[in-house]
Structures are given as C-alpha cells and as structure tokens.
Amino acid sequence: MATNRTFTMIKPDAVENGHIGAILEKIAASGFRIVAMKLTQMTTGDAKTFYGVHKERPFFGELVEYMTSGPIVAAILEKDNAVEDFRTLIGATNPEDAAEGTIRKLYAKSIGENAIHGSDSDENAAIEGAFHFSGREMF
Ligand code: IDP
Ligand code: MG
C-alpha cells in the first residue's frame, strides 16, 4: 500500500559544508512536512546495517566510512506521493547525471559523497524511519 512518508538523511559532506539550512528550505518549499528530525552520527554498526543491501558492492567499505565520518541530519517527511517526489527532488545518485535544480546537482561532490539520501520505496521508507526514530519522536 502506498504511504505518504519518506525518510531522508542530509549526509556528512553536506552537513560539514554548511548546507543543512539551504537543503531544509528546499525540502519545505517543495511541500514536505517534517514529521521527525535530528542531528546524529551513525556508528559503523549502524551504517553497515542501514546499507546492508549494498554489502557485496565494491564501494561498501568506502560508503560506511563516509556515512560515519561526521554528523548527519535524519528526518521523516510527509507529502502526497512522498517517496517518488522526494527522489525527484534529490536527483540521480551521481550528481553528474542529476537534473538542474536538484539537491544533488546543487550540493553533491561525487557519486559517493552525494549530499542526501532518499528512500527508494514505501517499504524501505518505513524500515529506515523506524531504524532512526521511535514512535514518541514523531509528530
Ligand atoms: P541512492 O542513494 O541514489 O539510492 P544507491 O545505489 O542506493 O543510491 O547507493 C547508496 C549510496 O551508496 C549512494 O547514495 C552513494 O552514497 C553510495 N554509492 C553508490 N554508488 C556508488 C559508487 O559507485 N561509488 C561510491 N559510492 C557509491
Ligand atoms: Mg538506494
């Protein structure tokens, strides 16, 4: 069943480079409501679990190292058609392929350090949101 929520992380490179405010402004201007949000840092165990689907990929070690390298902003967002619309807003995984005006086109440095995460399905949005937040942190 389709839901109206997605999960995002503003990744360590974007936090480090001071882009939290601009990215949140773009998210709000695109019609998403913030349901839950926090500044946090993933442990190695957290990152290995969160990105477990990629564990056989050659970039897995690099991805875990990057995602644990500094704080992130984790958030649950709400909007009609949230998962698909948010993937459109962030743009392609590789910023070189991302459409003009997308968050990755504006703020990502490379395919690895690509500024922001967005869930790829309703099912994963629910799993990823629950990984980072308990029910009493949601509004
Ligand atoms: P997505 O974040 O657009 O859904 P995925 O293919 O699910 O992209 O990959 C998860 C994350 O792993 C990417 O956002 C990026 O940080 C990293 N990643 C993906 N492909 C590569 C690669 O070829 N080299 C290095 N890092 C990668
Ligand atoms: Mg993905």
mmCIF file with all atom_site columns, C-alpha atoms and ligand atoms in Angstrom:
data_model
loop_
_atom_site.group_PDB
_atom_site.id
_atom_site.type_symbol
_atom_site.label_atom_id
_atom_site.label_alt_id
_atom_site.label_comp_id
_atom_site.label_asym_id
_atom_site.label_entity_id
_atom_site.label_seq_id
_atom_site.pdbx_PDB_ins_code
_atom_site.Cartn_x
_atom_site.Cartn_y
_atom_site.Cartn_z
_atom_site.occupancy
_atom_site.B_iso_or_equiv
_atom_site.pdbx_formal_charge
_atom_site.auth_seq_id
_atom_site.auth_comp_id
_atom_site.auth_asym_id
_atom_site.auth_atom_id
_atom_site.pdbx_PDB_model_num
ATOM   1   C  CA  . MET A 1 1   ? 0.000  0.000  0.000   1.00 0.00 ? 1   MET A CA  1
ATOM   2   C  CA  . ALA A 1 2   ? 1.336  3.455  -0.878  1.00 0.00 ? 2   ALA A CA  1
ATOM   3   C  CA  . THR A 1 3   ? 2.046  5.720  2.082   1.00 0.00 ? 3   THR A CA  1
ATOM   4   C  CA  . ASN A 1 4   ? 2.716  9.450  2.217   1.00 0.00 ? 4   ASN A CA  1
ATOM   5   C  CA  . ARG A 1 5   ? 6.016  9.304  4.111   1.00 0.00 ? 5   ARG A CA  1
ATOM   6   C  CA  . THR A 1 6   ? 9.673  9.051  3.174   1.00 0.00 ? 6   THR A CA  1
ATOM   7   C  CA  . PHE A 1 7   ? 12.952 9.029  5.083   1.00 0.00 ? 7   PHE A CA  1
ATOM   8   C  CA  . THR A 1 8   ? 15.978 11.241 4.393   1.00 0.00 ? 8   THR A CA  1
ATOM   9   C  CA  . MET A 1 9   ? 19.489 11.887 5.671   1.00 0.00 ? 9   MET A CA  1
ATOM   10  C  CA  . ILE A 1 10  ? 21.472 15.036 4.951   1.00 0.00 ? 10  ILE A CA  1
ATOM   11  C  CA  . LYS A 1 11  ? 24.817 13.252 4.631   1.00 0.00 ? 11  LYS A CA  1
ATOM   12  C  CA  . PRO A 1 12  ? 28.126 14.156 6.355   1.00 0.00 ? 12  PRO A CA  1
ATOM   13  C  CA  . ASP A 1 13  ? 29.590 16.132 3.423   1.00 0.00 ? 13  ASP A CA  1
ATOM   14  C  CA  . ALA A 1 14  ? 26.552 18.419 3.197   1.00 0.00 ? 14  ALA A CA  1
ATOM   15  C  CA  . VAL A 1 15  ? 26.463 18.947 6.984   1.00 0.00 ? 15  VAL A CA  1
ATOM   16  C  CA  . GLU A 1 16  ? 30.222 19.654 7.054   1.00 0.00 ? 16  GLU A CA  1
ATOM   17  C  CA  . ASN A 1 17  ? 29.896 22.147 4.187   1.00 0.00 ? 17  ASN A CA  1
ATOM   18  C  CA  . GLY A 1 18  ? 27.131 24.115 5.893   1.00 0.00 ? 18  GLY A CA  1
ATOM   19  C  CA  . HIS A 1 19  ? 24.243 23.138 3.621   1.00 0.00 ? 19  HIS A CA  1
ATOM   20  C  CA  . ILE A 1 20  ? 21.684 21.995 6.250   1.00 0.00 ? 20  ILE A CA  1
ATOM   21  C  CA  . GLY A 1 21  ? 19.700 25.248 6.123   1.00 0.00 ? 21  GLY A CA  1
ATOM   22  C  CA  . ALA A 1 22  ? 19.555 25.543 2.342   1.00 0.00 ? 22  ALA A CA  1
ATOM   23  C  CA  . ILE A 1 23  ? 18.570 21.891 1.921   1.00 0.00 ? 23  ILE A CA  1
ATOM   24  C  CA  . LEU A 1 24  ? 15.809 22.069 4.556   1.00 0.00 ? 24  LEU A CA  1
ATOM   25  C  CA  . GLU A 1 25  ? 14.487 25.233 2.919   1.00 0.00 ? 25  GLU A CA  1
ATOM   26  C  CA  . LYS A 1 26  ? 14.281 23.455 -0.443  1.00 0.00 ? 26  LYS A CA  1
ATOM   27  C  CA  . ILE A 1 27  ? 12.541 20.465 1.162   1.00 0.00 ? 27  ILE A CA  1
ATOM   28  C  CA  . ALA A 1 28  ? 9.966  22.716 2.863   1.00 0.00 ? 28  ALA A CA  1
ATOM   29  C  CA  . ALA A 1 29  ? 9.435  24.788 -0.301  1.00 0.00 ? 29  ALA A CA  1
ATOM   30  C  CA  . SER A 1 30  ? 8.706  21.548 -2.171  1.00 0.00 ? 30  SER A CA  1
ATOM   31  C  CA  . GLY A 1 31  ? 5.754  20.833 0.122   1.00 0.00 ? 31  GLY A CA  1
ATOM   32  C  CA  . PHE A 1 32  ? 7.180  18.282 2.571   1.00 0.00 ? 32  PHE A CA  1
ATOM   33  C  CA  . ARG A 1 33  ? 6.202  18.422 6.246   1.00 0.00 ? 33  ARG A CA  1
ATOM   34  C  CA  . ILE A 1 34  ? 8.838  17.378 8.785   1.00 0.00 ? 34  ILE A CA  1
ATOM   35  C  CA  . VAL A 1 35  ? 7.438  14.551 10.936  1.00 0.00 ? 35  VAL A CA  1
ATOM   36  C  CA  . ALA A 1 36  ? 10.668 13.837 12.866  1.00 0.00 ? 36  ALA A CA  1
ATOM   37  C  CA  . MET A 1 37  ? 14.190 15.260 12.666  1.00 0.00 ? 37  MET A CA  1
ATOM   38  C  CA  . LYS A 1 38  ? 17.531 15.061 14.494  1.00 0.00 ? 38  LYS A CA  1
ATOM   39  C  CA  . LEU A 1 39  ? 21.254 15.760 14.188  1.00 0.00 ? 39  LEU A CA  1
ATOM   40  C  CA  . THR A 1 40  ? 23.008 12.463 14.919  1.00 0.00 ? 40  THR A CA  1
ATOM   41  C  CA  . GLN A 1 41  ? 26.055 10.419 13.972  1.00 0.00 ? 41  GLN A CA  1
ATOM   42  C  CA  . MET A 1 42  ? 25.906 6.841  12.712  1.00 0.00 ? 42  MET A CA  1
ATOM   43  C  CA  . THR A 1 43  ? 28.180 4.194  14.230  1.00 0.00 ? 43  THR A CA  1
ATOM   44  C  CA  . THR A 1 44  ? 29.955 1.708  11.964  1.00 0.00 ? 44  THR A CA  1
ATOM   45  C  CA  . GLY A 1 45  ? 27.385 -0.889 13.002  1.00 0.00 ? 45  GLY A CA  1
ATOM   46  C  CA  . ASP A 1 46  ? 24.517 1.482  12.163  1.00 0.00 ? 46  ASP A CA  1
ATOM   47  C  CA  . ALA A 1 47  ? 25.907 2.211  8.682   1.00 0.00 ? 47  ALA A CA  1
ATOM   48  C  CA  . LYS A 1 48  ? 26.595 -1.476 7.927   1.00 0.00 ? 48  LYS A CA  1
ATOM   49  C  CA  . THR A 1 49  ? 23.018 -2.338 8.900   1.00 0.00 ? 49  THR A CA  1
ATOM   50  C  CA  . PHE A 1 50  ? 21.390 0.628  7.155   1.00 0.00 ? 50  PHE A CA  1
ATOM   51  C  CA  . TYR A 1 51  ? 23.247 -0.053 3.873   1.00 0.00 ? 51  TYR A CA  1
ATOM   52  C  CA  . GLY A 1 52  ? 23.231 -3.861 4.270   1.00 0.00 ? 52  GLY A CA  1
ATOM   53  C  CA  . VAL A 1 53  ? 21.676 -4.285 0.813   1.00 0.00 ? 53  VAL A CA  1
ATOM   54  C  CA  . HIS A 1 54  ? 24.965 -2.973 -0.655  1.00 0.00 ? 54  HIS A CA  1
ATOM   55  C  CA  . LYS A 1 55  ? 27.335 -5.162 1.388   1.00 0.00 ? 55  LYS A CA  1
ATOM   56  C  CA  . GLU A 1 56  ? 28.706 -7.071 -1.620  1.00 0.00 ? 56  GLU A CA  1
ATOM   57  C  CA  . ARG A 1 57  ? 29.366 -3.880 -3.610  1.00 0.00 ? 57  ARG A CA  1
ATOM   58  C  CA  . PRO A 1 58  ? 32.989 -2.737 -4.105  1.00 0.00 ? 58  PRO A CA  1
ATOM   59  C  CA  . PHE A 1 59  ? 32.168 0.672  -2.602  1.00 0.00 ? 59  PHE A CA  1
ATOM   60  C  CA  . PHE A 1 60  ? 30.636 -0.701 0.632   1.00 0.00 ? 60  PHE A CA  1
ATOM   61  C  CA  . GLY A 1 61  ? 33.672 -0.017 2.867   1.00 0.00 ? 61  GLY A CA  1
ATOM   62  C  CA  . GLU A 1 62  ? 34.025 3.496  1.479   1.00 0.00 ? 62  GLU A CA  1
ATOM   63  C  CA  . LEU A 1 63  ? 30.288 4.107  1.966   1.00 0.00 ? 63  LEU A CA  1
ATOM   64  C  CA  . VAL A 1 64  ? 30.373 3.007  5.618   1.00 0.00 ? 64  VAL A CA  1
ATOM   65  C  CA  . GLU A 1 65  ? 33.478 5.131  6.275   1.00 0.00 ? 65  GLU A CA  1
ATOM   66  C  CA  . TYR A 1 66  ? 31.857 8.186  4.666   1.00 0.00 ? 66  TYR A CA  1
ATOM   67  C  CA  . MET A 1 67  ? 28.486 7.822  6.403   1.00 0.00 ? 67  MET A CA  1
ATOM   68  C  CA  . THR A 1 68  ? 30.170 7.570  9.826   1.00 0.00 ? 68  THR A CA  1
ATOM   69  C  CA  . SER A 1 69  ? 32.663 10.405 9.183   1.00 0.00 ? 69  SER A CA  1
ATOM   70  C  CA  . GLY A 1 70  ? 30.556 13.117 10.824  1.00 0.00 ? 70  GLY A CA  1
ATOM   71  C  CA  . PRO A 1 71  ? 27.067 14.134 11.865  1.00 0.00 ? 71  PRO A CA  1
ATOM   72  C  CA  . ILE A 1 72  ? 24.030 13.700 9.641   1.00 0.00 ? 72  ILE A CA  1
ATOM   73  C  CA  . VAL A 1 73  ? 20.502 15.113 9.799   1.00 0.00 ? 73  VAL A CA  1
ATOM   74  C  CA  . ALA A 1 74  ? 17.971 12.260 9.805   1.00 0.00 ? 74  ALA A CA  1
ATOM   75  C  CA  . ALA A 1 75  ? 14.320 13.082 9.108   1.00 0.00 ? 75  ALA A CA  1
ATOM   76  C  CA  . ILE A 1 76  ? 10.947 11.593 8.276   1.00 0.00 ? 76  ILE A CA  1
ATOM   77  C  CA  . LEU A 1 77  ? 8.992  13.662 5.743   1.00 0.00 ? 77  LEU A CA  1
ATOM   78  C  CA  . GLU A 1 78  ? 5.335  13.678 4.757   1.00 0.00 ? 78  GLU A CA  1
ATOM   79  C  CA  . LYS A 1 79  ? 3.685  14.664 1.465   1.00 0.00 ? 79  LYS A CA  1
ATOM   80  C  CA  . ASP A 1 80  ? 1.381  13.025 -1.070  1.00 0.00 ? 80  ASP A CA  1
ATOM   81  C  CA  . ASN A 1 81  ? 3.498  10.655 -3.184  1.00 0.00 ? 81  ASN A CA  1
ATOM   82  C  CA  . ALA A 1 82  ? 6.426  11.328 -0.809  1.00 0.00 ? 82  ALA A CA  1
ATOM   83  C  CA  . VAL A 1 83  ? 8.889  8.626  -1.913  1.00 0.00 ? 83  VAL A CA  1
ATOM   84  C  CA  . GLU A 1 84  ? 8.741  9.347  -5.640  1.00 0.00 ? 84  GLU A CA  1
ATOM   85  C  CA  . ASP A 1 85  ? 8.525  13.136 -5.319  1.00 0.00 ? 85  ASP A CA  1
ATOM   86  C  CA  . PHE A 1 86  ? 11.489 13.209 -2.928  1.00 0.00 ? 86  PHE A CA  1
ATOM   87  C  CA  . ARG A 1 87  ? 13.638 11.077 -5.262  1.00 0.00 ? 87  ARG A CA  1
ATOM   88  C  CA  . THR A 1 88  ? 12.821 13.602 -7.998  1.00 0.00 ? 88  THR A CA  1
ATOM   89  C  CA  . LEU A 1 89  ? 13.797 16.492 -5.694  1.00 0.00 ? 89  LEU A CA  1
ATOM   90  C  CA  . ILE A 1 90  ? 17.183 14.953 -4.784  1.00 0.00 ? 90  ILE A CA  1
ATOM   91  C  CA  . GLY A 1 91  ? 18.149 13.840 -8.313  1.00 0.00 ? 91  GLY A CA  1
ATOM   92  C  CA  . ALA A 1 92  ? 20.274 10.975 -9.631  1.00 0.00 ? 92  ALA A CA  1
ATOM   93  C  CA  . THR A 1 93  ? 22.794 9.149  -7.416  1.00 0.00 ? 93  THR A CA  1
ATOM   94  C  CA  . ASN A 1 94  ? 25.678 10.568 -9.471  1.00 0.00 ? 94  ASN A CA  1
ATOM   95  C  CA  . PRO A 1 95  ? 25.497 14.392 -9.369  1.00 0.00 ? 95  PRO A CA  1
ATOM   96  C  CA  . GLU A 1 96  ? 26.907 14.481 -12.909 1.00 0.00 ? 96  GLU A CA  1
ATOM   97  C  CA  . ASP A 1 97  ? 23.648 12.838 -14.039 1.00 0.00 ? 97  ASP A CA  1
ATOM   98  C  CA  . ALA A 1 98  ? 21.351 14.807 -11.706 1.00 0.00 ? 98  ALA A CA  1
ATOM   99  C  CA  . ALA A 1 99  ? 18.854 17.260 -13.226 1.00 0.00 ? 99  ALA A CA  1
ATOM   100 C  CA  . GLU A 1 100 ? 19.371 21.010 -12.840 1.00 0.00 ? 100 GLU A CA  1
ATOM   101 C  CA  . GLY A 1 101 ? 17.973 22.381 -9.597  1.00 0.00 ? 101 GLY A CA  1
ATOM   102 C  CA  . THR A 1 102 ? 18.022 19.047 -7.750  1.00 0.00 ? 102 THR A CA  1
ATOM   103 C  CA  . ILE A 1 103 ? 19.652 18.840 -4.330  1.00 0.00 ? 103 ILE A CA  1
ATOM   104 C  CA  . ARG A 1 104 ? 22.416 16.527 -5.564  1.00 0.00 ? 104 ARG A CA  1
ATOM   105 C  CA  . LYS A 1 105 ? 23.108 18.737 -8.592  1.00 0.00 ? 105 LYS A CA  1
ATOM   106 C  CA  . LEU A 1 106 ? 23.429 21.732 -6.271  1.00 0.00 ? 106 LEU A CA  1
ATOM   107 C  CA  . TYR A 1 107 ? 25.294 20.214 -3.313  1.00 0.00 ? 107 TYR A CA  1
ATOM   108 C  CA  . ALA A 1 108 ? 26.797 16.772 -4.090  1.00 0.00 ? 108 ALA A CA  1
ATOM   109 C  CA  . LYS A 1 109 ? 30.509 16.409 -4.806  1.00 0.00 ? 109 LYS A CA  1
ATOM   110 C  CA  . SER A 1 110 ? 30.609 12.882 -6.272  1.00 0.00 ? 110 SER A CA  1
ATOM   111 C  CA  . ILE A 1 111 ? 28.634 9.644  -6.677  1.00 0.00 ? 111 ILE A CA  1
ATOM   112 C  CA  . GLY A 1 112 ? 29.897 8.576  -3.248  1.00 0.00 ? 112 GLY A CA  1
ATOM   113 C  CA  . GLU A 1 113 ? 29.652 11.862 -1.330  1.00 0.00 ? 113 GLU A CA  1
ATOM   114 C  CA  . ASN A 1 114 ? 26.286 12.836 -2.707  1.00 0.00 ? 114 ASN A CA  1
ATOM   115 C  CA  . ALA A 1 115 ? 24.819 15.108 -0.019  1.00 0.00 ? 115 ALA A CA  1
ATOM   116 C  CA  . ILE A 1 116 ? 21.488 13.422 0.669   1.00 0.00 ? 116 ILE A CA  1
ATOM   117 C  CA  . HIS A 1 117 ? 19.613 10.127 0.987   1.00 0.00 ? 117 HIS A CA  1
ATOM   118 C  CA  . GLY A 1 118 ? 16.029 9.419  -0.026  1.00 0.00 ? 118 GLY A CA  1
ATOM   119 C  CA  . SER A 1 119 ? 14.183 6.112  0.465   1.00 0.00 ? 119 SER A CA  1
ATOM   120 C  CA  . ASP A 1 120 ? 13.527 4.177  -2.752  1.00 0.00 ? 120 ASP A CA  1
ATOM   121 C  CA  . SER A 1 121 ? 10.183 2.567  -1.783  1.00 0.00 ? 121 SER A CA  1
ATOM   122 C  CA  . ASP A 1 122 ? 7.357  2.896  0.734   1.00 0.00 ? 122 ASP A CA  1
ATOM   123 C  CA  . GLU A 1 123 ? 8.539  -0.313 2.386   1.00 0.00 ? 123 GLU A CA  1
ATOM   124 C  CA  . ASN A 1 124 ? 12.108 0.971  2.794   1.00 0.00 ? 124 ASN A CA  1
ATOM   125 C  CA  . ALA A 1 125 ? 10.835 4.376  3.974   1.00 0.00 ? 125 ALA A CA  1
ATOM   126 C  CA  . ALA A 1 126 ? 9.072  2.633  6.866   1.00 0.00 ? 126 ALA A CA  1
ATOM   127 C  CA  . ILE A 1 127 ? 12.090 0.422  7.676   1.00 0.00 ? 127 ILE A CA  1
ATOM   128 C  CA  . GLU A 1 128 ? 14.572 3.316  7.510   1.00 0.00 ? 128 GLU A CA  1
ATOM   129 C  CA  . GLY A 1 129 ? 12.381 5.696  9.528   1.00 0.00 ? 129 GLY A CA  1
ATOM   130 C  CA  . ALA A 1 130 ? 11.954 3.068  12.239  1.00 0.00 ? 130 ALA A CA  1
ATOM   131 C  CA  . PHE A 1 131 ? 15.726 2.449  12.244  1.00 0.00 ? 131 PHE A CA  1
ATOM   132 C  CA  . HIS A 1 132 ? 16.384 6.082  13.248  1.00 0.00 ? 132 HIS A CA  1
ATOM   133 C  CA  . PHE A 1 133 ? 13.277 7.083  15.229  1.00 0.00 ? 133 PHE A CA  1
ATOM   134 C  CA  . SER A 1 134 ? 10.984 5.694  17.896  1.00 0.00 ? 134 SER A CA  1
ATOM   135 C  CA  . GLY A 1 135 ? 7.262  6.447  17.778  1.00 0.00 ? 135 GLY A CA  1
ATOM   136 C  CA  . ARG A 1 136 ? 7.479  9.095  20.506  1.00 0.00 ? 136 ARG A CA  1
ATOM   137 C  CA  . GLU A 1 137 ? 9.915  11.168 18.390  1.00 0.00 ? 137 GLU A CA  1
ATOM   138 C  CA  . MET A 1 138 ? 7.354  11.561 15.560  1.00 0.00 ? 138 MET A CA  1
ATOM   139 C  CA  . PHE A 1 139 ? 4.796  14.339 15.237  1.00 0.00 ? 139 PHE A CA  1
HETATM 140 P  P1  . IDP B 2 .   ? 20.777 6.127  -3.944  1.00 0.00 ? 1   IDP B P1  1
HETATM 141 O  O1  . IDP B 2 .   ? 21.308 6.771  -2.674  1.00 0.00 ? 1   IDP B O1  1
HETATM 142 O  O2  . IDP B 2 .   ? 20.594 7.134  -5.051  1.00 0.00 ? 1   IDP B O2  1
HETATM 143 O  O3  . IDP B 2 .   ? 19.542 5.291  -3.702  1.00 0.00 ? 1   IDP B O3  1
HETATM 144 P  P2  . IDP B 2 .   ? 22.269 3.626  -4.157  1.00 0.00 ? 1   IDP B P2  1
HETATM 145 O  O4  . IDP B 2 .   ? 22.619 2.961  -5.429  1.00 0.00 ? 1   IDP B O4  1
HETATM 146 O  O5  . IDP B 2 .   ? 21.200 3.017  -3.294  1.00 0.00 ? 1   IDP B O5  1
HETATM 147 O  O6  . IDP B 2 .   ? 21.932 5.157  -4.482  1.00 0.00 ? 1   IDP B O6  1
HETATM 148 O  O7  . IDP B 2 .   ? 23.622 3.729  -3.311  1.00 0.00 ? 1   IDP B O7  1
HETATM 149 C  C1  . IDP B 2 .   ? 23.595 4.122  -1.951  1.00 0.00 ? 1   IDP B C1  1
HETATM 150 C  C2  . IDP B 2 .   ? 24.717 5.103  -1.710  1.00 0.00 ? 1   IDP B C2  1
HETATM 151 O  O8  . IDP B 2 .   ? 25.975 4.453  -1.918  1.00 0.00 ? 1   IDP B O8  1
HETATM 152 C  C3  . IDP B 2 .   ? 24.748 6.297  -2.674  1.00 0.00 ? 1   IDP B C3  1
HETATM 153 O  O9  . IDP B 2 .   ? 23.851 7.325  -2.310  1.00 0.00 ? 1   IDP B O9  1
HETATM 154 C  C4  . IDP B 2 .   ? 26.194 6.723  -2.558  1.00 0.00 ? 1   IDP B C4  1
HETATM 155 O  O10 . IDP B 2 .   ? 26.451 7.458  -1.357  1.00 0.00 ? 1   IDP B O10 1
HETATM 156 C  C5  . IDP B 2 .   ? 26.903 5.376  -2.482  1.00 0.00 ? 1   IDP B C5  1
HETATM 157 N  N1  . IDP B 2 .   ? 27.314 4.891  -3.804  1.00 0.00 ? 1   IDP B N1  1
HETATM 158 C  C6  . IDP B 2 .   ? 26.511 4.390  -4.779  1.00 0.00 ? 1   IDP B C6  1
HETATM 159 N  N2  . IDP B 2 .   ? 27.208 4.050  -5.870  1.00 0.00 ? 1   IDP B N2  1
HETATM 160 C  C7  . IDP B 2 .   ? 28.498 4.320  -5.574  1.00 0.00 ? 1   IDP B C7  1
HETATM 161 C  C8  . IDP B 2 .   ? 29.744 4.177  -6.326  1.00 0.00 ? 1   IDP B C8  1
HETATM 162 O  O11 . IDP B 2 .   ? 29.770 3.724  -7.469  1.00 0.00 ? 1   IDP B O11 1
HETATM 163 N  N3  . IDP B 2 .   ? 30.885 4.584  -5.684  1.00 0.00 ? 1   IDP B N3  1
HETATM 164 C  C9  . IDP B 2 .   ? 30.881 5.084  -4.412  1.00 0.00 ? 1   IDP B C9  1
HETATM 165 N  N4  . IDP B 2 .   ? 29.744 5.239  -3.682  1.00 0.00 ? 1   IDP B N4  1
HETATM 166 C  C10 . IDP B 2 .   ? 28.577 4.859  -4.252  1.00 0.00 ? 1   IDP B C10 1
HETATM 167 MG MG  . MG  B 3 .   ? 19.275 3.490  -2.680  1.00 0.00 ? 2   MG  B MG  1
#
